[in-house]
Short mmCIF file of C-alpha atoms in Angstrom, two decimals:
data_model
loop_
_atom_site.label_atom_id
_atom_site.label_comp_id
_atom_site.label_asym_id
_atom_site.label_seq_id
_atom_site.Cartn_x
_atom_site.Cartn_y
_atom_site.Cartn_z
CA UNK V 266 28.40 40.97 30.42
CA UNK V 267 28.02 38.75 33.49
CA UNK V 268 24.32 39.54 33.78
CA UNK V 269 23.79 38.45 30.17
CA UNK V 270 25.54 35.13 30.88
CA UNK V 271 23.41 34.56 33.98
CA UNK V 272 20.23 35.16 31.97
CA UNK V 273 21.42 32.75 29.27
CA UNK V 274 22.04 30.03 31.86
CA UNK V 275 18.62 30.62 33.44
CA UNK V 276 16.94 30.53 30.00
CA UNK V 277 18.65 27.25 29.08
CA UNK V 278 17.74 25.76 32.47
CA UNK V 279 14.06 26.71 32.03
CA UNK V 280 14.07 25.38 28.48
CA UNK V 281 15.56 22.02 29.51
CA UNK V 282 13.32 21.70 32.55
CA UNK V 283 10.25 22.39 30.38
CA UNK V 284 11.28 19.70 27.91
CA UNK V 285 11.84 17.17 30.68
CA UNK V 286 8.34 17.81 32.02
CA UNK V 287 6.85 17.21 28.56
CA UNK V 288 8.63 13.87 28.23
CA UNK V 289 7.36 12.84 31.66
CA UNK V 290 3.83 13.27 30.29
CA UNK V 291 4.34 10.61 27.59
CA UNK V 292 1.54 8.09 27.44
CA UNK V 293 2.23 4.50 26.58
CA UNK V 294 -1.45 3.79 25.87
CA UNK V 295 -1.42 5.42 22.40
CA UNK V 296 -1.95 3.16 19.40
CA UNK V 297 -3.23 3.28 15.82
CA UNK V 298 -5.91 1.16 14.19
CA UNK V 299 -7.54 2.12 10.90
CA UNK V 300 -10.60 0.71 9.20
CA UNK V 301 -13.21 1.44 6.55
CA UNK V 302 -16.46 1.33 8.56
CA UNK V 303 -18.88 1.41 5.61
CA UNK V 304 -17.14 -1.34 3.59
CA UNK V 305 -17.40 -5.12 3.85
CA UNK V 306 -14.20 -6.96 4.68
CA UNK V 307 -13.30 -10.36 3.20
CA UNK V 308 -10.04 -12.22 3.88
CA UNK V 309 -8.40 -9.07 5.25
CA UNK V 310 -9.34 -6.86 2.27
CA UNK V 311 -12.06 -4.22 2.22
CA UNK V 312 -14.28 -4.22 -0.87
CA UNK V 313 -15.45 -1.00 -2.53
CA UNK V 314 -18.03 -1.36 -5.28
CA UNK V 315 -17.51 1.38 -7.87
CA UNK V 316 -20.72 3.24 -8.70
CA UNK V 317 -20.86 3.10 -12.53
CA UNK V 318 -23.10 6.16 -12.96
CA UNK V 319 -20.52 8.44 -11.32
CA UNK V 320 -17.06 9.71 -12.19
CA UNK V 321 -15.75 8.95 -8.72
CA UNK V 322 -16.76 6.74 -5.79
CA UNK V 323 -16.00 7.68 -2.18
CA UNK V 324 -15.74 6.00 1.19
CA UNK V 325 -14.78 7.23 4.64
CA UNK V 326 -11.75 5.82 6.44
CA UNK V 327 -11.46 5.88 10.23
CA UNK V 328 -8.47 5.96 12.59
CA UNK V 329 -8.52 5.27 16.32
CA UNK V 330 -5.42 6.49 18.21
CA UNK V 331 -6.05 6.85 21.94
CA UNK V 332 -4.59 10.37 21.54
CA UNK V 333 -6.86 13.40 21.45
CA UNK V 334 -6.22 16.38 19.15
CA UNK V 335 -3.47 14.58 17.26
CA UNK V 336 -2.46 15.34 13.65
CA UNK V 337 -2.77 12.17 11.55
CA UNK V 338 -1.32 11.70 8.06
CA UNK V 339 -2.76 9.54 5.28
CA UNK V 340 -1.42 8.40 1.89
CA UNK V 341 -2.35 5.75 -0.67
CA UNK V 342 -0.09 3.77 -2.98
CA UNK V 343 -2.03 4.98 -6.05
CA UNK V 344 -2.41 8.41 -7.63
CA UNK V 345 -4.29 9.86 -10.57
CA UNK V 346 -3.20 12.63 -12.89
CA UNK V 347 -5.68 15.52 -12.89
CA UNK V 348 -4.92 18.51 -15.14
CA UNK V 349 -1.23 17.59 -15.19
CA UNK V 350 -0.95 17.19 -11.41
CA UNK V 351 -0.57 13.81 -9.70
CA UNK V 352 -3.17 13.56 -6.95
CA UNK V 353 -3.29 11.01 -4.14
CA UNK V 354 -6.56 9.12 -3.62
CA UNK V 355 -6.94 10.14 0.05
CA UNK V 356 -6.98 13.48 1.84
CA UNK V 357 -3.53 13.77 3.40
CA UNK V 358 -4.22 15.14 6.87
CA UNK V 359 -6.84 15.02 9.59
CA UNK V 360 -6.96 15.55 13.34
CA UNK V 361 -8.30 13.35 16.09
CA UNK V 362 -11.19 14.53 18.20
CA UNK V 363 -11.55 14.32 21.99
CA UNK V 364 -12.16 10.55 21.60
CA UNK V 365 -8.92 10.01 19.68
CA UNK V 366 -10.74 9.37 16.37
CA UNK V 367 -9.84 10.81 12.97
CA UNK V 368 -11.38 10.44 9.52
CA UNK V 369 -10.41 10.91 5.90
CA UNK V 370 -11.99 10.18 2.52
CA UNK V 371 -10.80 7.73 -0.13
CA UNK V 372 -11.95 8.68 -3.63
CA UNK V 373 -11.39 6.38 -6.62
CA UNK V 374 -12.02 6.72 -10.34
CA UNK V 375 -13.20 4.08 -12.81
CA UNK V 376 -9.67 3.33 -13.99
CA UNK V 377 -8.98 1.73 -10.59
CA UNK V 378 -11.63 -0.99 -11.00
CA UNK V 379 -9.84 -4.29 -10.43
CA UNK V 380 -6.99 -2.68 -8.48
CA UNK V 381 -6.13 -3.10 -4.83
CA UNK V 382 -5.32 0.19 -3.14
CA UNK V 383 -3.22 0.29 0.02
CA UNK V 384 -3.85 3.21 2.37
CA UNK V 385 -1.29 4.06 5.04
CA UNK V 386 -1.95 6.15 8.12
CA UNK V 387 0.47 7.40 10.74
CA UNK V 388 1.31 9.92 13.40
CA UNK V 389 4.09 10.84 15.80
CA UNK V 390 3.17 11.43 19.43
CA UNK V 391 4.65 13.93 21.88
CA UNK V 392 7.21 11.29 22.92
CA UNK V 393 8.47 11.09 19.31
CA UNK V 394 7.07 7.56 18.93
CA UNK V 395 5.79 6.72 15.44
CA UNK V 396 2.56 4.81 14.86
CA UNK V 397 1.68 3.38 11.45
CA UNK V 398 -1.16 1.18 10.19
CA UNK V 399 -2.48 0.28 6.76
CA UNK V 400 -5.44 -1.32 5.05
CA UNK V 401 -6.16 -2.67 1.58
CA UNK V 402 -9.22 -1.87 -0.51
CA UNK V 403 -10.19 -3.88 -3.59
CA UNK V 404 -12.09 -1.78 -6.15
CA UNK V 405 -14.84 -3.87 -7.76
#
């Protein structure tokens, strides 16, 4: 019984020491900035011209984090119902590359012409700090 207790104490010590080392590796130089590199920006709003000969129009969104191989989440404030299922206008998840950059796609339908869509992006780093940014896209 004593040997089991000693092993439990050693396991807990190793676990706590490992966690402390991870927190020591926290980087304060992480950040989050998102943009729509292929769209024009006017007065703080990106402008997406809907292509009338298509069902849907797409654009790529970009995130810069300063954190490599980081899971990044995306969501828009608008959804569309497709076959009885509400679907968000952006892909929900991407990962940063070795440069700390991530991408997703915003896809809009004709019914959004005239609307302003807000896209939110965020992630939580290894220090449990949350980073959030957003942008607005006017559909013309």
